[in-house]
Each structure stands twice: as C-alpha cells, then as structure tokens.
C-alpha positions as a printed NumPy array, in Angstrom:
array([[  0.   ,   0.   ,   0.   ],
       [  1.269,   3.482,  -0.83 ],
       [  2.414,   5.497,   2.181],
       [ -0.423,   7.849,   3.182],
       [ -0.052,  11.626,   3.087],
       [ -1.29 ,  13.796,   5.952],
       [ -3.392,  16.884,   5.235],
       [ -3.903,  19.317,   8.107],
       [ -7.444,  20.626,   8.575],
       [ -7.976,  23.741,  10.689],
       [-11.204,  23.72 ,  12.726],
       [-12.614,  27.246,  13.054],
       [-15.6  ,  28.27 ,  15.174],
       [-16.539,  30.414,  18.156],
       [-14.945,  28.84 ,  21.242],
       [-18.248,  27.848,  22.861],
       [-19.093,  25.366,  20.092],
       [-17.485,  22.46 ,  21.911],
       [-19.931,  19.828,  20.67 ],
       [-19.692,  20.949,  17.071],
       [-15.888,  20.967,  17.208],
       [-15.892,  17.463,  18.631],
       [-18.241,  16.304,  15.862],
       [-15.918,  17.782,  13.225],
       [-12.963,  15.887,  14.715],
       [-14.966,  12.647,  14.81 ],
       [-16.124,  13.219,  11.234],
       [-12.5  ,  13.545,  10.154],
       [-11.697,  10.254,  11.891],
       [-14.691,   8.64 ,  10.214],
       [-13.528,   9.976,   6.837],
       [-10.075,   8.483,   7.434],
       [-11.652,   5.073,   8.053],
       [-14.104,   5.166,   5.166],
       [-12.351,   7.129,   2.426],
       [ -8.806,   8.004,   3.426],
       [ -7.337,   4.568,   2.802],
       [ -8.676,   4.551,  -0.755],
       [ -6.984,   7.895,  -1.469],
       [ -3.894,   7.238,   0.706],
       [ -4.736,  10.457,   2.553],
       [ -4.997,  11.087,   6.297],
       [ -6.853,  14.13 ,   7.574],
       [ -5.369,  15.552,  10.778],
       [ -7.677,  18.028,  12.567],
       [ -5.944,  21.054,  14.053],
       [ -7.602,  22.851,  16.984],
       [ -6.273,  25.942,  18.713],
       [ -7.169,  24.619,  22.177],
       [ -5.062,  21.521,  21.577],
       [ -2.309,  22.614,  19.204],
       [ -1.484,  26.23 ,  20.105],
       [  1.966,  26.658,  21.681],
       [  2.177,  28.774,  24.826],
       [  4.052,  32.091,  24.602],
       [  3.934,  35.617,  26.019],
       [  5.595,  37.121,  22.943],
       [  2.533,  37.29 ,  20.68 ],
       [ -1.239,  37.499,  21.082],
       [ -3.169,  34.249,  21.087],
       [ -4.788,  34.971,  17.716],
       [ -1.427,  35.833,  16.158],
       [  0.026,  32.547,  17.395],
       [ -2.962,  30.641,  16.025],
       [ -2.648,  32.348,  12.642],
       [  1.108,  31.963,  12.306],
       [  1.759,  28.592,  13.921],
       [ -1.363,  26.584,  13.037],
       [ -3.619,  28.225,  10.448],
       [ -0.868,  29.12 ,   7.974],
       [  0.349,  25.512,   7.847],
       [ -3.035,  23.912,   7.163],
       [ -4.322,  22.634,   3.821],
       [ -8.054,  23.024,   4.442],
       [-10.311,  24.976,   6.795],
       [-13.63 ,  23.781,   8.227],
       [-15.711,  26.459,   9.973],
       [-19.165,  26.537,  11.529],
       [-21.45 ,  29.008,  13.257],
       [-24.578,  28.447,  15.34 ],
       [-25.998,  31.326,  17.394],
       [-22.761,  32.953,  18.569],
       [-20.242,  34.915,  16.542],
       [-17.215,  35.073,  18.805],
       [-14.99 ,  37.799,  20.21 ],
       [-13.805,  40.719,  18.033],
       [-10.195,  40.522,  16.882],
       [ -8.532,  43.553,  15.32 ],
       [-10.554,  44.692,  12.314],
       [-12.7  ,  41.546,  12.336],
       [-15.936,  40.8  ,  14.115],
       [-14.503,  37.615,  15.596],
       [-11.438,  35.396,  15.61 ],
       [-13.295,  32.881,  13.467],
       [-14.083,  35.5  ,  10.843],
       [-10.418,  36.567,  10.77 ],
       [ -9.298,  32.96 ,  10.317],
       [-11.671,  32.432,   7.403],
       [-10.63 ,  35.672,   5.733],
       [ -6.92 ,  34.955,   6.1  ],
       [ -7.344,  31.427,   4.792],
       [ -9.357,  32.53 ,   1.78 ],
       [ -6.436,  34.753,   0.764],
       [ -4.248,  31.63 ,   0.427],
       [ -6.611,  30.199,  -2.206],
       [ -6.928,  27.01 ,  -0.185],
       [-10.349,  25.333,   0.273],
       [-12.774,  26.554,   2.94 ],
       [-15.745,  24.441,   4.08 ],
       [-18.278,  26.646,   5.87 ],
       [-21.484,  25.681,   7.68 ],
       [-24.26 ,  27.666,   9.35 ],
       [-26.773,  26.243,  11.809],
       [-30.337,  26.339,  10.468],
       [-32.218,  24.354,  13.12 ],
       [-34.573,  25.493,  15.836],
       [-33.183,  27.776,  18.529],
       [-34.556,  28.847,  21.886],
       [-35.235,  32.575,  22.15 ],
       [-33.026,  32.677,  25.24 ],
       [-30.069,  31.48 ,  23.142],
       [-30.408,  34.189,  20.502],
       [-28.056,  37.158,  20.633],
       [-29.432,  39.782,  18.214],
       [-25.98 ,  41.277,  17.637],
       [-24.437,  37.863,  16.901],
       [-27.339,  36.949,  14.633],
       [-26.879,  40.169,  12.669],
       [-23.147,  39.48 ,  12.241],
       [-23.817,  35.903,  11.114],
       [-26.412,  37.035,   8.575],
       [-24.031,  39.68 ,   7.24 ],
       [-21.318,  37.049,   6.866],
       [-23.687,  34.707,   5.042],
       [-24.715,  37.509,   2.704],
       [-21.101,  38.416,   1.983],
       [-19.95 ,  34.86 ,   1.326],
       [-22.994,  33.927,  -0.751],
       [-21.414,  35.975,  -3.546],
       [-18.016,  34.274,  -3.465],
       [-18.419,  30.714,  -2.174],
       [-20.992,  28.036,  -1.476],
       [-21.694,  27.201,   2.166],
       [-23.708,  24.467,   3.832],
       [-26.298,  24.417,   6.587],
       [-27.073,  21.869,   9.294],
       [-30.005,  21.303,  11.63 ],
       [-28.335,  18.77 ,  13.926],
       [-24.926,  17.39 ,  14.832],
       [-25.684,  14.348,  12.707],
       [-26.388,  16.633,   9.739],
       [-23.058,  18.359,  10.306],
       [-21.175,  15.065,  10.39 ],
       [-22.844,  13.704,   7.259],
       [-22.341,  16.931,   5.303],
       [-18.674,  17.053,   6.252],
       [-18.122,  13.474,   5.013],
       [-19.338,  14.483,   1.579],
       [-17.593,  17.841,   1.468],
       [-14.26 ,  16.526,   2.724],
       [-14.11 ,  14.053,  -0.149],
       [-14.819,  16.706,  -2.766],
       [-12.321,  19.187,  -1.343],
       [ -9.557,  16.643,  -0.73 ],
       [ -9.869,  15.463,  -4.322],
       [ -9.572,  19.095,  -5.39 ],
       [ -6.376,  19.465,  -3.348],
       [ -4.955,  16.316,  -4.934],
       [ -5.744,  17.559,  -8.445],
       [ -4.141,  20.933,  -7.719],
       [ -0.983,  19.333,  -6.378],
       [ -0.761,  16.889,  -9.259],
       [ -1.238,  19.729, -11.731],
       [  1.489,  21.846, -10.158],
       [  3.858,  18.878, -10.175],
       [  2.954,  17.85 , -13.742],
       [  2.855,  14.31 , -12.473],
       [  0.23 ,  11.589, -12.362],
       [  1.491,  10.473,  -8.951],
       [  0.507,  12.285,  -5.762],
       [  3.511,  14.155,  -4.419],
       [  3.223,  16.65 ,  -1.575],
       [  6.21 ,  18.563,  -0.262],
       [  6.904,  21.262,   2.295],
       [  4.989,  20.938,   5.557],
       [  3.189,  17.768,   4.459],
       [  4.268,  14.535,   6.039],
       [  4.632,  11.23 ,   4.217],
       [  4.118,   8.492,   6.772],
       [  6.746,   5.767,   6.98 ],
       [  5.189,   2.343,   6.37 ],
       [  7.856,   0.761,   8.554],
       [  6.222,   2.345,  11.605],
       [  2.929,   0.607,  10.996],
       [  1.909,  -2.536,  12.811],
       [ -0.804,  -4.965,  11.817],
       [ -2.696,  -4.639,  15.11 ],
       [ -3.934,  -1.055,  14.658],
       [ -6.251,   0.531,  12.057],
       [ -4.2  ,   1.955,   9.224],
       [ -5.22 ,   5.572,   9.785],
       [ -4.583,   5.494,  13.548],
       [ -1.111,   4.098,  12.978],
       [ -0.404,   6.827,  10.476],
       [ -1.719,   9.688,  12.599],
       [  0.416,   8.466,  15.511],
       [  3.455,   8.521,  13.245],
       [  2.581,  11.988,  12.039],
       [  2.252,  13.407,  15.535],
       [  5.539,  11.869,  16.639],
       [  7.504,  13.592,  13.857]])
C-alpha cells in the first residue's frame, strides 16, 4: 500500500461550540476510516485549544494564525448562534481565520446552523453578524447548513471528499505528475512504523504526531 499523506485541517468556530468541534474531529476520523485509505490520505484536525503553543511574545490569535492556520491545507468552519470575540478589524477570531485562509486560495468548508433555537439562546448582535457574513460569502463561495450534529457530520463526510480530491488535483497539476507528491509541511508516513494490530489511519496519525 502506498504510504499515506497527511493533510492538516484547521477547525474554526466560536470557542463555545465544543460539541460541534468534537463532531468535526470525529467526522475527520470517520472519513479516514471510510475514504482516506482509498486515497492514501490522512486528515489531521488542528484545533487551537489543543495545538497552540504557549508564549507571552505574541497574542493568542497571532500565534494561532502563524503557527497553526498558515500551515493547514483546508479549513472547516461553523457558526450556530454565537459569533465570537472581536479581533482587530474583524468581528470575531473565526471570521479573521476564514478571511486569512481565503487569501491563500486554499479550500474553505463553511457551515451555518439552520435548526430550531430557543429565544433565550439568541443574541441579536451575533445573529446580525452571522447574517451579514452569510450575505457576503454567498457571492463568493458556497456554504452548507445543518439542523443537527448528525447533519453536520454527514455533510462534512461528503464535502471533505470533494475538497480533498480538489487538493490532490491541484498538487498533481502543479507537479505535472500523475502520482501524488506533496512537499513542504506535508508529512509522508513511513510504512515501517505501521503494525498490523492497529487501524491503518490510527497508525499513520500516531506517526505523524511523533515527527
């Protein structure tokens, strides 16, 4: 089997969307099991709360942008009823992450919650910001909606496949090669590290993290 290639996926959302962020991570793991082996690709979710290095030299958002976001291949973002905390010229850290990532011409997968919401959970200011963001992005990209966590997981399975294939085609085109070759920050997993007892994608992710 060809050694799998790891693609880093940045998970962007307001910080209080713990359940949604967990679902995105699980959906990535599910994609690795169901589709990743076929494509020899491993998706590695990157989350600021888990992967951000500690430092007093730069602001938290600057560290996230420079040390995590800039090194990722794909961004997955979602909003429900909150918008997040303003950062610089942006309405929230999540908005700034999306905007910065779009400038790299790398794929962005964006979801908005469309299910029922209790009136007590609605922040009029946040809702206005979310609607403005939807209106702005409706002119430049296609976004998805979800009514439940299950919807979010299922939609991400489909959209990950489409966007990963797009990344592969772009890389193959730039290399003028029919074989998948990724250089730079991407990590080709060493088959020698793999053991027969573990699922292929878990072995590979462990190898990736240990680099």
